[in-house]
C-alpha cells in the first residue's frame, strides 16, 4: 500500500526525520555514492514534492573509504547545515556508510538522532540491527590498518527496511549478503539453512524478484528470520558485556583477510571463507561429520560464495587468533559449529591445528 520508500505516496521516510515547527522545511541526508547514482534524483524529488529542501552529503561506501576522515567530512557538512539538536538525519546506503554516519551522529553535539536506511542485502540483515558504528583505523605507530578499531555503541532513532533495494544490486553483492545470512543459519537455524540450500541460488539469479518465491513468502521469510536471529542474539547483549557470541562466527580470520592490501574480497565473502575454515576446524575436532561438511560446502557454492582465499595462510590464521585474544579480552572465544544450527565457543585452537586445517582445506575443489 505504501510503495517503496522513495515513492511520493509513502510518508515513512519523511516521518522518520521527526516532527518540526511549521515552516521548518529542510532535511539532511548522508547518501552512499552508488545509491546517489541510482536513486539520488528520486530521493531529492521525494522531498521537493513535499516542499522540503534536502541537503545531501554524498560519500563513498567501500571498505577503503571507511576511515576517520569520512566521519570528519560528515561532521563538517553537519556544521555547515546547522543541524538542530533533536533533528534526525538520514543515512542511506550500504553497511560502510551506515557505520560512518552512525559514528558521526554519535560525535556531533555528543549525540544526535539518525535514521538508518540500508540499501544492500548485507546491510538489511546485518548493519541495520544492533547499535555498533565505527571505522577502520590507520595507526601511525604500528603502520597498520585495523578493521573497526575506532567506533561507538550508538542506536539509531529508527531503521527503515525496504527489500526492493536488493533488485538494484549485482549478483556478487547479493551473494555477499548471503555470507552473513548463512553464518546465522550455521550457528542458529537449521530452518534457515534449509531455505538457503533449496532457494538461495534462485534468489541470487533473480535478485530476489522470482515471482513464485515472492508469492510463497520465501524471500521475505529469509530476511525476517535473519533479522529475528540477530535481534535475539544482540538484544540481551547490546554492549557486548558477554564476549562469547555465536554471531562472531566467521569474524575471527575474516578481519585480516579483508585488510590485506589490494585484496578483492567483500565482507560477506570474507566471512564465508572464515566460516568454511571453521567448518574444517569443527570436523577435525570431531564436532561434525564429513557429510555435514560436504552439505555446507555445496550450499556455499550454490550461493556463489568463496570458500578459500590465497591470503589465508598459517601466518594470517595464527595472527588472527592472537588478535582474537586481544579483542575478546584474553581468550580466543572462536565460535565453532557442533551441528547445523548449534555452536560453541572455544579458546584452545593451536597453531598446529590451524596448519592441519589449512592442509585439509586445500583438498576441496574451491
Short mmCIF file of C-alpha atoms in Angstrom, two decimals:
data_model
loop_
_atom_site.label_atom_id
_atom_site.label_comp_id
_atom_site.label_asym_id
_atom_site.label_seq_id
_atom_site.Cartn_x
_atom_site.Cartn_y
_atom_site.Cartn_z
CA UNK A 1 0.00 0.00 0.00
CA UNK A 2 2.85 2.35 0.81
CA UNK A 3 5.02 1.68 -2.23
CA UNK A 4 8.77 1.67 -1.82
CA UNK A 5 10.48 4.17 0.48
CA UNK A 6 11.18 6.76 -2.22
CA UNK A 7 7.66 6.74 -3.67
CA UNK A 8 5.93 10.06 -3.10
CA UNK A 9 2.82 8.35 -1.71
CA UNK A 10 4.90 6.82 1.09
CA UNK A 11 5.34 9.18 4.06
CA UNK A 12 7.61 6.88 6.11
CA UNK A 13 10.92 8.47 5.03
CA UNK A 14 9.71 11.96 5.86
CA UNK A 15 8.02 10.82 9.09
CA UNK A 16 11.32 9.30 10.25
CA UNK A 17 13.01 12.72 10.11
CA UNK A 18 10.96 13.89 13.06
CA UNK A 19 8.31 16.46 13.97
CA UNK A 20 9.40 20.05 13.40
CA UNK A 21 7.84 23.51 13.79
CA UNK A 22 5.72 24.72 10.90
CA UNK A 23 7.89 26.35 8.27
CA UNK A 24 11.00 24.26 9.05
CA UNK A 25 11.45 22.89 5.57
CA UNK A 26 14.97 21.46 5.38
CA UNK A 27 16.39 17.98 6.00
CA UNK A 28 19.86 16.41 5.89
CA UNK A 29 20.89 13.05 4.38
CA UNK A 30 24.16 11.15 4.12
CA UNK A 31 23.94 9.11 0.92
CA UNK A 32 26.11 6.31 -0.43
CA UNK A 33 27.66 7.42 -3.76
CA UNK A 34 26.33 4.28 -5.51
CA UNK A 35 22.84 4.92 -4.14
CA UNK A 36 23.05 8.54 -5.23
CA UNK A 37 23.82 7.42 -8.79
CA UNK A 38 20.87 5.00 -8.80
CA UNK A 39 18.29 6.82 -6.72
CA UNK A 40 19.62 10.34 -6.00
CA UNK A 41 17.19 12.17 -8.26
CA UNK A 42 14.25 10.19 -6.87
CA UNK A 43 15.29 10.92 -3.27
CA UNK A 44 15.59 14.66 -3.95
CA UNK A 45 12.28 14.72 -5.81
CA UNK A 46 10.61 12.89 -2.92
CA UNK A 47 11.41 15.74 -0.55
CA UNK A 48 10.96 18.51 -3.14
CA UNK A 49 7.38 17.45 -3.84
CA UNK A 50 6.70 17.77 -0.11
CA UNK A 51 8.11 21.30 -0.09
CA UNK A 52 11.33 20.34 1.65
CA UNK A 53 14.87 21.23 0.62
CA UNK A 54 17.17 18.25 1.11
CA UNK A 55 20.84 18.89 1.86
CA UNK A 56 22.88 15.84 0.85
CA UNK A 57 26.31 14.66 1.89
CA UNK A 58 27.46 12.00 -0.60
CA UNK A 59 30.24 9.64 0.48
CA UNK A 60 31.86 6.53 -0.98
CA UNK A 61 30.76 3.26 0.61
CA UNK A 62 33.76 0.99 0.11
CA UNK A 63 35.86 -0.54 2.88
CA UNK A 64 38.82 1.62 1.77
CA UNK A 65 36.70 4.72 2.45
CA UNK A 66 35.69 3.64 5.97
CA UNK A 67 38.16 5.96 7.70
CA UNK A 68 38.05 8.78 10.30
CA UNK A 69 38.32 11.39 7.53
CA UNK A 70 34.92 10.27 6.21
CA UNK A 71 33.45 10.95 9.66
CA UNK A 72 35.13 14.37 9.67
CA UNK A 73 33.61 15.15 6.28
CA UNK A 74 30.09 14.43 7.58
CA UNK A 75 30.75 16.50 10.72
CA UNK A 76 31.86 19.44 8.54
CA UNK A 77 28.69 19.15 6.48
CA UNK A 78 26.50 18.94 9.60
CA UNK A 79 28.12 22.12 10.93
CA UNK A 80 27.51 23.92 7.65
CA UNK A 81 23.90 22.69 7.55
CA UNK A 82 23.38 23.73 11.21
CA UNK A 83 21.60 20.54 12.26
CA UNK A 84 19.32 21.05 15.24
CA UNK A 85 19.98 19.08 18.40
CA UNK A 86 16.96 16.78 18.14
CA UNK A 87 16.72 16.65 14.33
CA UNK A 88 17.23 13.15 12.93
CA UNK A 89 19.31 12.98 9.78
CA UNK A 90 19.10 10.18 7.22
CA UNK A 91 21.87 7.67 6.47
CA UNK A 92 21.06 5.91 3.20
CA UNK A 93 23.38 3.22 1.85
CA UNK A 94 25.32 0.04 2.50
CA UNK A 95 26.91 -1.10 5.74
CA UNK A 96 30.04 1.05 5.49
CA UNK A 97 28.04 4.24 5.01
CA UNK A 98 25.73 3.36 7.90
CA UNK A 99 28.76 2.70 10.12
CA UNK A 100 30.41 6.02 9.19
CA UNK A 101 27.20 8.04 9.55
CA UNK A 102 26.39 6.41 12.89
CA UNK A 103 29.81 7.37 14.19
CA UNK A 104 29.26 10.97 13.07
CA UNK A 105 25.82 11.02 14.74
CA UNK A 106 27.33 9.80 17.99
CA UNK A 107 30.01 12.53 17.97
CA UNK A 108 28.06 15.56 16.74
CA UNK A 109 26.92 17.58 19.79
CA UNK A 110 27.68 14.42 21.82
CA UNK A 111 24.86 12.63 20.04
CA UNK A 112 22.11 13.50 17.58
CA UNK A 113 19.43 11.16 16.20
CA UNK A 114 19.95 9.43 12.87
CA UNK A 115 17.88 7.08 10.73
CA UNK A 116 19.35 4.00 9.08
CA UNK A 117 18.11 3.21 5.58
CA UNK A 118 20.08 0.10 4.46
CA UNK A 119 20.13 -0.42 0.69
CA UNK A 120 22.02 -3.73 0.34
CA UNK A 121 21.05 -7.25 1.37
CA UNK A 122 24.08 -7.36 3.68
CA UNK A 123 23.14 -4.08 5.38
CA UNK A 124 19.47 -5.08 5.68
CA UNK A 125 20.29 -8.25 7.66
CA UNK A 126 23.45 -7.04 9.44
CA UNK A 127 24.20 -3.32 9.74
CA UNK A 128 20.51 -2.49 10.27
CA UNK A 129 20.46 -4.48 13.51
CA UNK A 130 22.28 -3.53 16.70
CA UNK A 131 23.95 -0.36 17.91
CA UNK A 132 27.52 -0.62 16.65
CA UNK A 133 29.14 2.04 14.46
CA UNK A 134 32.76 2.55 13.55
CA UNK A 135 35.61 2.99 11.11
CA UNK A 136 38.88 1.30 10.27
CA UNK A 137 41.91 2.97 11.83
CA UNK A 138 45.37 3.55 10.38
CA UNK A 139 47.83 3.56 13.28
CA UNK A 140 50.87 5.82 12.84
CA UNK A 141 52.88 3.86 15.42
CA UNK A 142 52.45 0.32 14.04
CA UNK A 143 51.84 1.48 10.46
CA UNK A 144 48.95 -0.97 10.22
CA UNK A 145 45.24 -0.56 9.49
CA UNK A 146 42.82 -2.11 11.97
CA UNK A 147 39.26 -3.02 11.00
CA UNK A 148 36.55 -1.31 13.08
CA UNK A 149 39.14 -0.33 15.68
CA UNK A 150 37.50 3.03 16.43
CA UNK A 151 33.77 3.22 16.99
CA UNK A 152 30.83 3.54 19.31
CA UNK A 153 27.72 1.85 20.62
CA UNK A 154 25.02 4.28 19.49
CA UNK A 155 21.49 3.37 18.46
CA UNK A 156 19.64 4.93 15.53
CA UNK A 157 16.32 6.66 16.22
CA UNK A 158 14.77 4.30 13.67
CA UNK A 159 15.62 1.94 10.84
CA UNK A 160 13.63 1.65 7.60
CA UNK A 161 13.89 -1.63 5.70
CA UNK A 162 12.91 -1.87 2.04
CA UNK A 163 13.88 -5.18 0.36
CA UNK A 164 13.04 -3.62 -3.04
CA UNK A 165 16.58 -2.18 -2.99
CA UNK A 166 18.04 -5.67 -3.42
CA UNK A 167 16.92 -5.84 -7.06
CA UNK A 168 19.26 -2.93 -7.89
CA UNK A 169 22.32 -4.90 -6.71
CA UNK A 170 24.51 -7.10 -8.89
CA UNK A 171 24.70 -10.82 -8.19
CA UNK A 172 28.05 -10.63 -6.43
CA UNK A 173 26.69 -8.12 -3.92
CA UNK A 174 23.64 -10.28 -3.28
CA UNK A 175 25.88 -13.34 -2.75
CA UNK A 176 27.91 -11.16 -0.40
CA UNK A 177 24.79 -10.57 1.69
CA UNK A 178 24.15 -14.30 1.82
CA UNK A 179 27.56 -14.68 3.51
CA UNK A 180 26.14 -13.14 6.69
CA UNK A 181 22.79 -14.92 6.35
CA UNK A 182 24.46 -18.32 6.00
CA UNK A 183 26.58 -17.55 9.06
CA UNK A 184 23.39 -17.11 11.09
CA UNK A 185 21.95 -20.33 9.69
CA UNK A 186 25.06 -22.31 10.66
CA UNK A 187 25.11 -21.16 14.28
CA UNK A 188 21.41 -20.77 14.98
CA UNK A 189 18.89 -22.11 12.49
CA UNK A 190 18.58 -25.40 10.58
CA UNK A 191 15.35 -24.00 9.09
CA UNK A 192 17.17 -21.00 7.62
CA UNK A 193 19.89 -23.31 6.27
CA UNK A 194 17.24 -25.45 4.56
CA UNK A 195 15.76 -22.36 2.89
CA UNK A 196 19.19 -21.25 1.64
CA UNK A 197 20.06 -24.74 0.45
CA UNK A 198 16.87 -25.04 -1.62
CA UNK A 199 16.16 -21.48 -2.76
CA UNK A 200 19.36 -19.42 -2.37
CA UNK A 201 20.64 -19.88 -5.92
CA UNK A 202 17.29 -18.88 -7.45
CA UNK A 203 17.10 -15.78 -5.26
CA UNK A 204 20.55 -14.68 -6.41
CA UNK A 205 19.81 -15.35 -10.07
CA UNK A 206 16.52 -13.44 -9.87
CA UNK A 207 17.84 -10.76 -7.49
CA UNK A 208 15.03 -11.62 -5.06
CA UNK A 209 12.46 -10.98 -7.81
CA UNK A 210 11.40 -14.58 -8.55
CA UNK A 211 7.60 -14.35 -8.62
CA UNK A 212 6.98 -17.86 -7.29
CA UNK A 213 9.31 -17.42 -4.30
CA UNK A 214 7.91 -13.96 -3.55
CA UNK A 215 4.37 -15.27 -3.64
CA UNK A 216 5.34 -18.19 -1.39
CA UNK A 217 6.94 -15.72 1.03
CA UNK A 218 10.36 -17.40 0.81
CA UNK A 219 12.39 -14.25 0.15
CA UNK A 220 10.75 -12.29 2.97
CA UNK A 221 10.99 -15.32 5.28
CA UNK A 222 14.77 -15.50 4.79
CA UNK A 223 15.21 -11.79 5.57
CA UNK A 224 12.78 -11.85 8.50
CA UNK A 225 14.36 -14.95 10.03
CA UNK A 226 17.87 -13.47 9.70
CA UNK A 227 16.85 -10.23 11.40
CA UNK A 228 14.95 -12.14 14.10
CA UNK A 229 18.06 -14.21 14.93
CA UNK A 230 20.23 -11.08 15.04
CA UNK A 231 17.76 -9.34 17.35
CA UNK A 232 17.57 -12.36 19.65
CA UNK A 233 21.35 -12.60 19.86
CA UNK A 234 22.19 -8.89 20.11
CA UNK A 235 19.21 -7.68 22.16
CA UNK A 236 20.25 -9.11 25.56
CA UNK A 237 23.93 -8.27 24.89
CA UNK A 238 23.84 -4.91 23.10
CA UNK A 239 27.05 -3.57 24.63
CA UNK A 240 28.83 -6.92 24.37
CA UNK A 241 29.38 -7.41 28.08
CA UNK A 242 29.28 -11.12 27.19
CA UNK A 243 32.09 -11.87 24.73
CA UNK A 244 31.17 -15.48 23.89
CA UNK A 245 28.96 -14.61 20.90
CA UNK A 246 27.80 -17.05 18.25
CA UNK A 247 27.23 -14.12 15.86
CA UNK A 248 31.03 -13.70 15.83
CA UNK A 249 31.11 -16.84 13.68
CA UNK A 250 33.10 -16.05 10.55
CA UNK A 251 34.62 -12.97 12.18
CA UNK A 252 37.90 -14.34 13.53
CA UNK A 253 40.01 -14.78 10.38
CA UNK A 254 37.93 -12.59 8.06
CA UNK A 255 39.10 -9.32 9.62
CA UNK A 256 42.69 -9.79 8.47
CA UNK A 257 41.56 -11.24 5.13
CA UNK A 258 39.66 -8.03 4.44
CA UNK A 259 42.60 -5.83 5.43
CA UNK A 260 45.19 -7.45 3.12
CA UNK A 261 46.34 -4.60 0.84
CA UNK A 262 44.72 -4.87 -2.58
CA UNK A 263 42.58 -7.87 -1.64
CA UNK A 264 39.49 -8.22 -3.83
CA UNK A 265 37.17 -9.63 -1.17
CA UNK A 266 33.93 -8.26 0.22
CA UNK A 267 32.82 -8.55 3.85
CA UNK A 268 30.30 -11.36 3.39
CA UNK A 269 32.76 -13.24 1.18
CA UNK A 270 35.49 -12.99 3.82
CA UNK A 271 33.03 -14.12 6.50
CA UNK A 272 32.22 -17.17 4.38
CA UNK A 273 35.89 -18.10 3.80
CA UNK A 274 36.39 -17.80 7.56
CA UNK A 275 33.16 -19.76 8.12
CA UNK A 276 34.22 -22.69 5.95
CA UNK A 277 37.66 -22.75 7.54
CA UNK A 278 35.88 -23.03 10.91
CA UNK A 279 33.73 -25.87 9.48
CA UNK A 280 37.02 -27.70 8.81
CA UNK A 281 38.21 -26.99 12.35
CA UNK A 282 34.92 -28.42 13.66
CA UNK A 283 35.34 -31.55 11.51
CA UNK A 284 38.94 -32.15 12.59
CA UNK A 285 37.84 -31.85 16.24
CA UNK A 286 35.10 -34.43 15.66
CA UNK A 287 32.26 -31.97 16.26
CA UNK A 288 30.64 -32.67 12.85
CA UNK A 289 30.88 -35.48 10.27
CA UNK A 290 32.06 -35.33 6.66
CA UNK A 291 28.50 -35.45 5.31
CA UNK A 292 27.78 -32.18 7.14
CA UNK A 293 30.98 -30.62 5.79
CA UNK A 294 30.03 -31.58 2.24
CA UNK A 295 26.48 -30.34 2.66
CA UNK A 296 27.69 -26.95 3.90
CA UNK A 297 30.29 -26.73 1.12
CA UNK A 298 27.64 -27.46 -1.53
CA UNK A 299 25.34 -24.81 -0.09
CA UNK A 300 28.13 -22.22 -0.09
CA UNK A 301 28.98 -22.99 -3.72
CA UNK A 302 25.29 -22.74 -4.72
CA UNK A 303 25.30 -19.24 -3.19
CA UNK A 304 28.37 -18.31 -5.30
CA UNK A 305 30.38 -17.68 -2.14
CA UNK A 306 34.16 -18.21 -1.96
CA UNK A 307 35.31 -20.99 0.36
CA UNK A 308 39.04 -20.26 0.30
CA UNK A 309 41.46 -17.38 -0.26
CA UNK A 310 45.07 -17.30 -1.40
CA UNK A 311 45.66 -14.92 1.51
CA UNK A 312 44.51 -17.47 4.10
CA UNK A 313 47.84 -18.91 5.24
CA UNK A 314 49.25 -20.07 8.58
CA UNK A 315 50.75 -16.68 9.43
CA UNK A 316 47.46 -14.84 8.90
CA UNK A 317 45.42 -17.54 10.66
CA UNK A 318 47.64 -17.61 13.75
CA UNK A 319 47.82 -13.80 13.90
CA UNK A 320 44.02 -13.77 13.74
CA UNK A 321 43.90 -15.99 16.82
CA UNK A 322 46.27 -13.63 18.64
CA UNK A 323 44.13 -10.66 17.63
CA UNK A 324 41.03 -12.51 18.86
CA UNK A 325 42.63 -12.86 22.31
CA UNK A 326 43.16 -9.10 22.40
CA UNK A 327 39.69 -8.24 21.06
CA UNK A 328 37.82 -10.82 23.15
CA UNK A 329 39.62 -9.96 26.39
CA UNK A 330 42.17 -12.67 26.98
CA UNK A 331 40.55 -15.66 25.28
CA UNK A 332 40.11 -16.70 21.63
CA UNK A 333 36.35 -17.33 22.00
CA UNK A 334 36.15 -18.70 18.44
CA UNK A 335 32.64 -19.94 17.56
CA UNK A 336 32.62 -23.44 16.01
CA UNK A 337 29.54 -25.39 14.94
CA UNK A 338 28.68 -28.72 16.55
CA UNK A 339 25.87 -29.32 14.05
CA UNK A 340 23.97 -27.11 11.62
CA UNK A 341 22.19 -24.62 13.86
CA UNK A 342 24.28 -25.21 17.02
CA UNK A 343 27.64 -23.80 18.11
CA UNK A 344 30.07 -23.44 20.98
CA UNK A 345 32.95 -21.01 21.60
CA UNK A 346 36.45 -22.47 22.00
CA UNK A 347 39.65 -20.81 23.22
CA UNK A 348 42.24 -23.56 22.72
CA UNK A 349 42.91 -23.55 18.95
CA UNK A 350 46.63 -24.21 18.37
CA UNK A 351 48.96 -23.23 15.57
CA UNK A 352 49.41 -26.92 14.67
CA UNK A 353 45.63 -27.34 14.48
CA UNK A 354 45.40 -24.41 12.07
CA UNK A 355 48.14 -25.93 9.92
CA UNK A 356 46.26 -29.25 9.68
CA UNK A 357 43.05 -27.42 8.81
CA UNK A 358 44.77 -25.46 6.03
CA UNK A 359 46.12 -28.68 4.51
CA UNK A 360 42.64 -30.24 4.65
CA UNK A 361 41.09 -27.09 3.18
CA UNK A 362 43.34 -27.46 0.16
CA UNK A 363 41.71 -30.81 -0.74
CA UNK A 364 38.41 -29.16 -1.78
CA UNK A 365 37.55 -28.04 -5.30
CA UNK A 366 37.13 -24.35 -4.48
#
